[in-house]
Short mmCIF file of C-alpha atoms and ligand atoms in Angstrom, two decimals:
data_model
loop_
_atom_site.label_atom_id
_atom_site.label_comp_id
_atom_site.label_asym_id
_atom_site.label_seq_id
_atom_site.Cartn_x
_atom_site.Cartn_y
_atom_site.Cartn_z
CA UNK A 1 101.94 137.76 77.76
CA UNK A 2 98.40 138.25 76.77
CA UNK A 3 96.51 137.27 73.13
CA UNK A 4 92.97 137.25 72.10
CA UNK A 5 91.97 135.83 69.57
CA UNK A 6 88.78 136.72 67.27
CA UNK A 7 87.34 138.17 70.04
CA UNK A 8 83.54 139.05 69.88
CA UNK A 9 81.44 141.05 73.19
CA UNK A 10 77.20 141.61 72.49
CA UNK A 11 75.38 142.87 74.83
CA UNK A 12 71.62 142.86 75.13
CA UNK A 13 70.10 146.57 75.28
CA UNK A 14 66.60 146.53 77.71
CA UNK A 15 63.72 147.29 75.84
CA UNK A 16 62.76 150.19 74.55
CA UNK A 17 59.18 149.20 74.00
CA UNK A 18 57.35 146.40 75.95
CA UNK A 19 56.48 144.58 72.19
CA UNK A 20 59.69 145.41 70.06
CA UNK A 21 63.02 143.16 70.33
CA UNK A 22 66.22 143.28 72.68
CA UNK A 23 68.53 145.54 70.38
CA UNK A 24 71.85 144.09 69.99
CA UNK A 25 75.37 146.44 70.88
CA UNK A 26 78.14 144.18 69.30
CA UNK A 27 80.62 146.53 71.69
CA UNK A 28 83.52 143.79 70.37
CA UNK A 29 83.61 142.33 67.29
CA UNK A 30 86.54 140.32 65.65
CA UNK A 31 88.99 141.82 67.92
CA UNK A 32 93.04 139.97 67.81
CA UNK A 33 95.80 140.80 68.34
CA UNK A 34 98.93 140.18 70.68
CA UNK A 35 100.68 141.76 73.80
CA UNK A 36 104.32 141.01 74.26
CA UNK A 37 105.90 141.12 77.65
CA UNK A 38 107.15 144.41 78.85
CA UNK A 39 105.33 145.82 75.75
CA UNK A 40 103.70 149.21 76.71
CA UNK A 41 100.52 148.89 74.80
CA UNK A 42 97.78 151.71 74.22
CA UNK A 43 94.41 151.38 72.84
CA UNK A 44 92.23 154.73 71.61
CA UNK A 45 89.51 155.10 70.10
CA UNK A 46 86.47 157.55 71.08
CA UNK A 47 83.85 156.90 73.45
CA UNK A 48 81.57 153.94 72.97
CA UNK A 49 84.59 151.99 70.75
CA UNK A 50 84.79 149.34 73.01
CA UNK A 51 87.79 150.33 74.98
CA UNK A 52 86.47 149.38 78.32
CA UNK A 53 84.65 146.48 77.29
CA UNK A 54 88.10 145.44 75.80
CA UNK A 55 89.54 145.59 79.69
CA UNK A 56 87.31 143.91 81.47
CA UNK A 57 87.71 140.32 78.97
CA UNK A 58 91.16 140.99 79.25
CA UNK A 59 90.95 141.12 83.26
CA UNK A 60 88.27 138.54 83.50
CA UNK A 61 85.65 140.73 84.83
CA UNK A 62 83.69 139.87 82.14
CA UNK A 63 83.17 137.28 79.46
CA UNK A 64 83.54 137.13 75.80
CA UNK A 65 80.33 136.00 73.68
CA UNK A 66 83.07 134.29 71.47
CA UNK A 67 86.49 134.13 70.56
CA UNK A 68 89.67 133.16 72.54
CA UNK A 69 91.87 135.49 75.73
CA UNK A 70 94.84 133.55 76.75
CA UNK A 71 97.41 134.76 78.97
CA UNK A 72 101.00 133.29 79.40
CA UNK A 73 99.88 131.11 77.44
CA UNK A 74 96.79 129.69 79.34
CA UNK A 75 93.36 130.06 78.29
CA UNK A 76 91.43 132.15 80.71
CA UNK A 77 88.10 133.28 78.65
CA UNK A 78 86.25 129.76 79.41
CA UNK A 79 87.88 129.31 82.88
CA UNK A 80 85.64 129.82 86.04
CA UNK A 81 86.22 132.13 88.97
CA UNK A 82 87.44 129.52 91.85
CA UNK A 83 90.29 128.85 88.85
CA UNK A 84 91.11 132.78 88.10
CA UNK A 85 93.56 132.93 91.55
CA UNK A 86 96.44 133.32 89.92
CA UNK A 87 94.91 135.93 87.13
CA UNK A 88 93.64 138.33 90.45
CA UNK A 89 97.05 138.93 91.20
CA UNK A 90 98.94 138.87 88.61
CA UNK A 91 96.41 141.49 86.46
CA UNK A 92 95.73 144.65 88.28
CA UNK A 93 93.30 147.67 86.94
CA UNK A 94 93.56 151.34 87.51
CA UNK A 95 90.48 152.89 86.70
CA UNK A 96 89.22 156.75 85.51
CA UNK A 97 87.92 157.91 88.95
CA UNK A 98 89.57 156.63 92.24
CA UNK A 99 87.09 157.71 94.36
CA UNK A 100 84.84 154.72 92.84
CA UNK A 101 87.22 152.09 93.33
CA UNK A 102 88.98 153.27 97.13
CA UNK A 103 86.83 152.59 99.91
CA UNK A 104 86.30 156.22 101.84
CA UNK A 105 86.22 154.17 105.31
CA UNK A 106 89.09 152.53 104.72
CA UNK A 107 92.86 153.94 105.82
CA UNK A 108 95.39 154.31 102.93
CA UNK A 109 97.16 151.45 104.78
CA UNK A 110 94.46 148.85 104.37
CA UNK A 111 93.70 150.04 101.05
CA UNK A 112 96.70 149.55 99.80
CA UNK A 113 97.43 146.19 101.96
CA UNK A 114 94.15 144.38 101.87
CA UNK A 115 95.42 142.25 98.56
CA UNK A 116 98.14 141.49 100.45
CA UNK A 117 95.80 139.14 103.15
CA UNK A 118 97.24 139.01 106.31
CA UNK A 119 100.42 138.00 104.93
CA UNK A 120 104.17 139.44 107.69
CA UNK A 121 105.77 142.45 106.43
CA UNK A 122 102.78 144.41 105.45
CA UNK A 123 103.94 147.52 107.09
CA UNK A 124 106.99 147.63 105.32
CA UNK A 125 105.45 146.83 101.86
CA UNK A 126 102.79 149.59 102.28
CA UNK A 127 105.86 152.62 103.13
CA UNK A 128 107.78 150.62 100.52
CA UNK A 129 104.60 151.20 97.74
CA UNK A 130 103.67 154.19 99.09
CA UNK A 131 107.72 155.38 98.37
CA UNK A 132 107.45 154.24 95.53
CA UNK A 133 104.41 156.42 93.79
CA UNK A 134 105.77 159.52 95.49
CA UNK A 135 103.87 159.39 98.90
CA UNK A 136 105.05 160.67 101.98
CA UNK A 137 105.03 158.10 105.06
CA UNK A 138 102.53 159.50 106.89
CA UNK A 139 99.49 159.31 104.11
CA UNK A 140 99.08 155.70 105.58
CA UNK A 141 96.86 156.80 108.74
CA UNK A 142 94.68 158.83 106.46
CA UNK A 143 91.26 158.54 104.13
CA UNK A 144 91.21 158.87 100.52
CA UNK A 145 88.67 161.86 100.79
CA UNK A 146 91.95 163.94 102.21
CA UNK A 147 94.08 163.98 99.31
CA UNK A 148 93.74 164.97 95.76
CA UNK A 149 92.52 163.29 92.53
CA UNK A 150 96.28 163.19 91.41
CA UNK A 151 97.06 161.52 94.87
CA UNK A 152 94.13 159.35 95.03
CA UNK A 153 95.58 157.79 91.50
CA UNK A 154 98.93 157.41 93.34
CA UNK A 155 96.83 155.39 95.77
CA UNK A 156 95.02 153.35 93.43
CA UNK A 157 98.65 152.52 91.66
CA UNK A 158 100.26 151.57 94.90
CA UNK A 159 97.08 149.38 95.53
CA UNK A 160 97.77 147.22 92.13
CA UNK A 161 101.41 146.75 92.67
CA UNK A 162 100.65 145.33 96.08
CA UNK A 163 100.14 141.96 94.74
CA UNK A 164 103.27 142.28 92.14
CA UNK A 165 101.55 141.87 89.27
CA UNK A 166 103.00 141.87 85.89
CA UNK A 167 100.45 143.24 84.00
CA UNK A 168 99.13 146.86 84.83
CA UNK A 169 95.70 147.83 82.98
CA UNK A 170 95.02 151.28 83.36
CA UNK A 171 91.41 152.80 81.72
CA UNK A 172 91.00 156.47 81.32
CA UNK A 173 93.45 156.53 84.37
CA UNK A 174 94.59 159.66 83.92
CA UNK A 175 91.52 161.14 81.70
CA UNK A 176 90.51 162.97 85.21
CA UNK A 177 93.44 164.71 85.69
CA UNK A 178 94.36 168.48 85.26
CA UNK A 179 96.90 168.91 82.54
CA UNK A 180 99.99 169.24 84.99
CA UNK A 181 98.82 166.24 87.59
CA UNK A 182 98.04 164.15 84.25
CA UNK A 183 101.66 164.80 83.30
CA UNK A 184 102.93 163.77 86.56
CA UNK A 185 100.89 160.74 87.04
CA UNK A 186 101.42 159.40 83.16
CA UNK A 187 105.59 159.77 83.78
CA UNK A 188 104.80 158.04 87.38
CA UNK A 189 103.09 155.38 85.49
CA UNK A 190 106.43 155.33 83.13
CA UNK A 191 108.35 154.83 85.90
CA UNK A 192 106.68 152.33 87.56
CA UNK A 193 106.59 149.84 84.38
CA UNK A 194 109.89 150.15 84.52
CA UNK A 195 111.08 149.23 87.57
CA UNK A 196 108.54 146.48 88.13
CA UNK A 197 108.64 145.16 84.59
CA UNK A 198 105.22 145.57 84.44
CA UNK A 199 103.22 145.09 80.60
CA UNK A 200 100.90 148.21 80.33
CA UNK A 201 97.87 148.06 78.53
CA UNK A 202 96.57 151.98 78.77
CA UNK A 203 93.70 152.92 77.31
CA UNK A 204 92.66 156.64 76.73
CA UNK A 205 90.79 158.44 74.16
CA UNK A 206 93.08 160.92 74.09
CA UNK A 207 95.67 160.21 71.92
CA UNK A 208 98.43 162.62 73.60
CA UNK A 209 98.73 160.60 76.54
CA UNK A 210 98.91 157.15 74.80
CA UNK A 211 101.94 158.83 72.65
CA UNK A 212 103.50 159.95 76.09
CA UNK A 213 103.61 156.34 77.46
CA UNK A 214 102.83 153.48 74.84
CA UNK A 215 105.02 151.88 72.20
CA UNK A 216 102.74 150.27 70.42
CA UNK A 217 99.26 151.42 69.54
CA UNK A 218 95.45 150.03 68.91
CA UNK A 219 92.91 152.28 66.90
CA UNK A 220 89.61 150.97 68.02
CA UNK A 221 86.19 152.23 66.59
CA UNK A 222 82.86 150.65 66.92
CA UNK A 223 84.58 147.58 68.22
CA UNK A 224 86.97 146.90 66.02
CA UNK A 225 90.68 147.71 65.86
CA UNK A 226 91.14 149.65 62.72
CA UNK A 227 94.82 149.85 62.94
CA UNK A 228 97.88 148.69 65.08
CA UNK A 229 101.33 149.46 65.17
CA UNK A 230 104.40 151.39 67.04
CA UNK A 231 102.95 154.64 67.92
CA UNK A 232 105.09 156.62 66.14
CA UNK A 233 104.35 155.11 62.83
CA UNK A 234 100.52 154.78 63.63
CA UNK A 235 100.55 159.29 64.80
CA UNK A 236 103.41 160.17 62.13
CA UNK A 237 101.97 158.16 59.11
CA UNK A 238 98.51 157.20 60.00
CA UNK A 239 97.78 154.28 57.26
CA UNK A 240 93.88 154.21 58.01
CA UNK A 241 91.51 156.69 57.25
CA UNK A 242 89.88 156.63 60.61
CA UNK A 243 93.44 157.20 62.21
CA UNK A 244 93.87 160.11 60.21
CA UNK A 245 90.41 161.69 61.22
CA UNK A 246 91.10 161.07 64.54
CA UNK A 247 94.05 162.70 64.57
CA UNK A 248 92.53 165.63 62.99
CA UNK A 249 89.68 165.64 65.09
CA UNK A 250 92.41 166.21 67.98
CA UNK A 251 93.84 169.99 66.98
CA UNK A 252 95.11 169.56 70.70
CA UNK A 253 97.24 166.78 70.21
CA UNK A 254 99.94 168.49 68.77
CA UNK A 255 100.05 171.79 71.37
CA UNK A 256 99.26 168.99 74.02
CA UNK A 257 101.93 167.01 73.02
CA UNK A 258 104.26 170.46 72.95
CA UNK A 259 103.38 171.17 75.86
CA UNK A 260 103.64 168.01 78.06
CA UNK A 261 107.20 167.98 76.55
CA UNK A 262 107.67 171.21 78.26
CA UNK A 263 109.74 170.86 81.89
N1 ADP B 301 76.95 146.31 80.40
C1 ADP B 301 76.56 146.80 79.22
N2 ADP B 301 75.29 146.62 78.78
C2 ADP B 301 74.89 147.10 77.58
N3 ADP B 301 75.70 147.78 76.75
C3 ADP B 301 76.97 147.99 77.11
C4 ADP B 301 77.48 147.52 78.37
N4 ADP B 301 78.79 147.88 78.46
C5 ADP B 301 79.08 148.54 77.33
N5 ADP B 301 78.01 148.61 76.52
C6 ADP B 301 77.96 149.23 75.18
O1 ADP B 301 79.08 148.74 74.44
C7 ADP B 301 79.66 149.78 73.67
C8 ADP B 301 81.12 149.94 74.07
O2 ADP B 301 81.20 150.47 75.37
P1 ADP B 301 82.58 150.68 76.15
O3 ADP B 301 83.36 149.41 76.09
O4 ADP B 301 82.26 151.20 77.49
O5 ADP B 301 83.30 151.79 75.27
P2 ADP B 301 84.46 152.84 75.63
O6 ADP B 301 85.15 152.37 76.87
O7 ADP B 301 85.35 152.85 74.43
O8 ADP B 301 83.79 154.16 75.81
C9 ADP B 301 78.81 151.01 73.90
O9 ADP B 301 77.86 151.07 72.88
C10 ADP B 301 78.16 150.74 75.23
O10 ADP B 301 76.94 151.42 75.34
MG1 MG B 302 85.56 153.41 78.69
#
């Protein structure tokens, strides 16, 4: 579904003095690897790793300073904007804090429908999507400022499936969350991979919630991917040294992970 290939992100820092030079970040660097379809696919890593810079390449938002992003097979790092149509739809992003990415004027309904365009059957599509992330009928009239964070992420999830896309990217989606809503919304993500056959790529740094949803896992640190494998192998037997710290570093992970089991 998706591979990149050597991939490599630098960004420019402003100044920090009017004679010195332009620091460099290297926020990627050297990053491959590849994302089968249906493959439920979690990257960690703490803060500053690269995690988010990693999403936007892979959704086109933003390009790489080198190396190579295809997706079904296509390369789409070098391609320009009036050619990324078909990526729009078929790549859809669920971000940390819905109230950044829903418009507060905007009805639920024309959230949720304005990918759509003003394609018949709308209507229909928007109860159907709102059914199916555990909304009642009725949310459509309303604005996003009347419902919780939890049900603002519902939102934002029935927004990207309107276009039936068959990729679902979600950053920090759930990072916002109380522990209970968090638990709700991850096994509502779950379930909607599922049924639409969606290919997650979720990206936390917390690396309960990738364990709760992923299958396969990407360590990232300072822009790098340090190791990669099926989750339980990565958490269970942790082959890098990083991974293991990590793991330590996260004394919650293992009451977290107890207690999200809980029912
Ligand atoms: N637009 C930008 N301009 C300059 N530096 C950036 C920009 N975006 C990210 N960075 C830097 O790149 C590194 C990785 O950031 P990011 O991808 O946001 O990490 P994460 O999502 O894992 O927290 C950080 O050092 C960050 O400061
Ligand atoms: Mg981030």
């Amino acid at each position: 579904m998706i591979s990149v290939s050597e991939l490599e992100r630098s960004y420019r820092r402003s100044r920090t003095s009017l004679t010195g030079p332009r620091p460099e970040v290297h926020a990627l660097r050297g990053v491959s690897f590849d994302i089968e379809r249906g493959q439920r696919f979690g990257i960690v890593g703490e803060s500053g790793s690269g995690k988010s810079t990693l999403v936007r390449l892979l959704a086109a938002l933003d390009r790489p300073t080198s190396g190579s992003i295809t997706f079904q097979g296509r390369r789409i790092d070098d391609l320009p904007e009036r050619r990324l149509g078909f990526l729009r739809s078929q790549v859809q992003i669920v971000f940390q804090d819905p109230m950044g990415s829903l418009d507060p004027r905007m009805r639920v309904r024309d959230i949720i429908s304005e990918p759509l365009g003003r394609r018949p059957g709308r209507r229909e599509r928007v109860r159907e999507l709102l059914d199916a992330v555990g909304l009642p009928a009725d949310a459509s009239e309303r604005y996003p400022h009347q419902f919780s964070g939890g049900q603002r992420q519902r939102i934002s999830l029935a927004r990207a499936l309107a276009p039936r896309p068959s990729v679902l990217l979600a950053d920090e989606a759930v990072s916002a969350l109380d522990v209970l809503v968090r638990k709700q919304i991850l096994d509502l993500i779950a379930e909607l991979v599922e049924r639409y056959e969606l290919t997650l790529v979720f990206v936390s740094h917390d690396l309960g919630v990738v364990r709760r949803v992923c299958d396969t896992v990407a360590v990232m640190r300072a822009g790098e991917i340090v190791e990669l494998g099926p989750v339980d192998e990565v958490y269970d037997d942790p082959k890098h040294p990083y991974t293991r710290e990590l793991i330590a570093a996260a004394p919650n992970l293992a009451a977290a992970l107890a207690g999200l089991e809980e029912e």
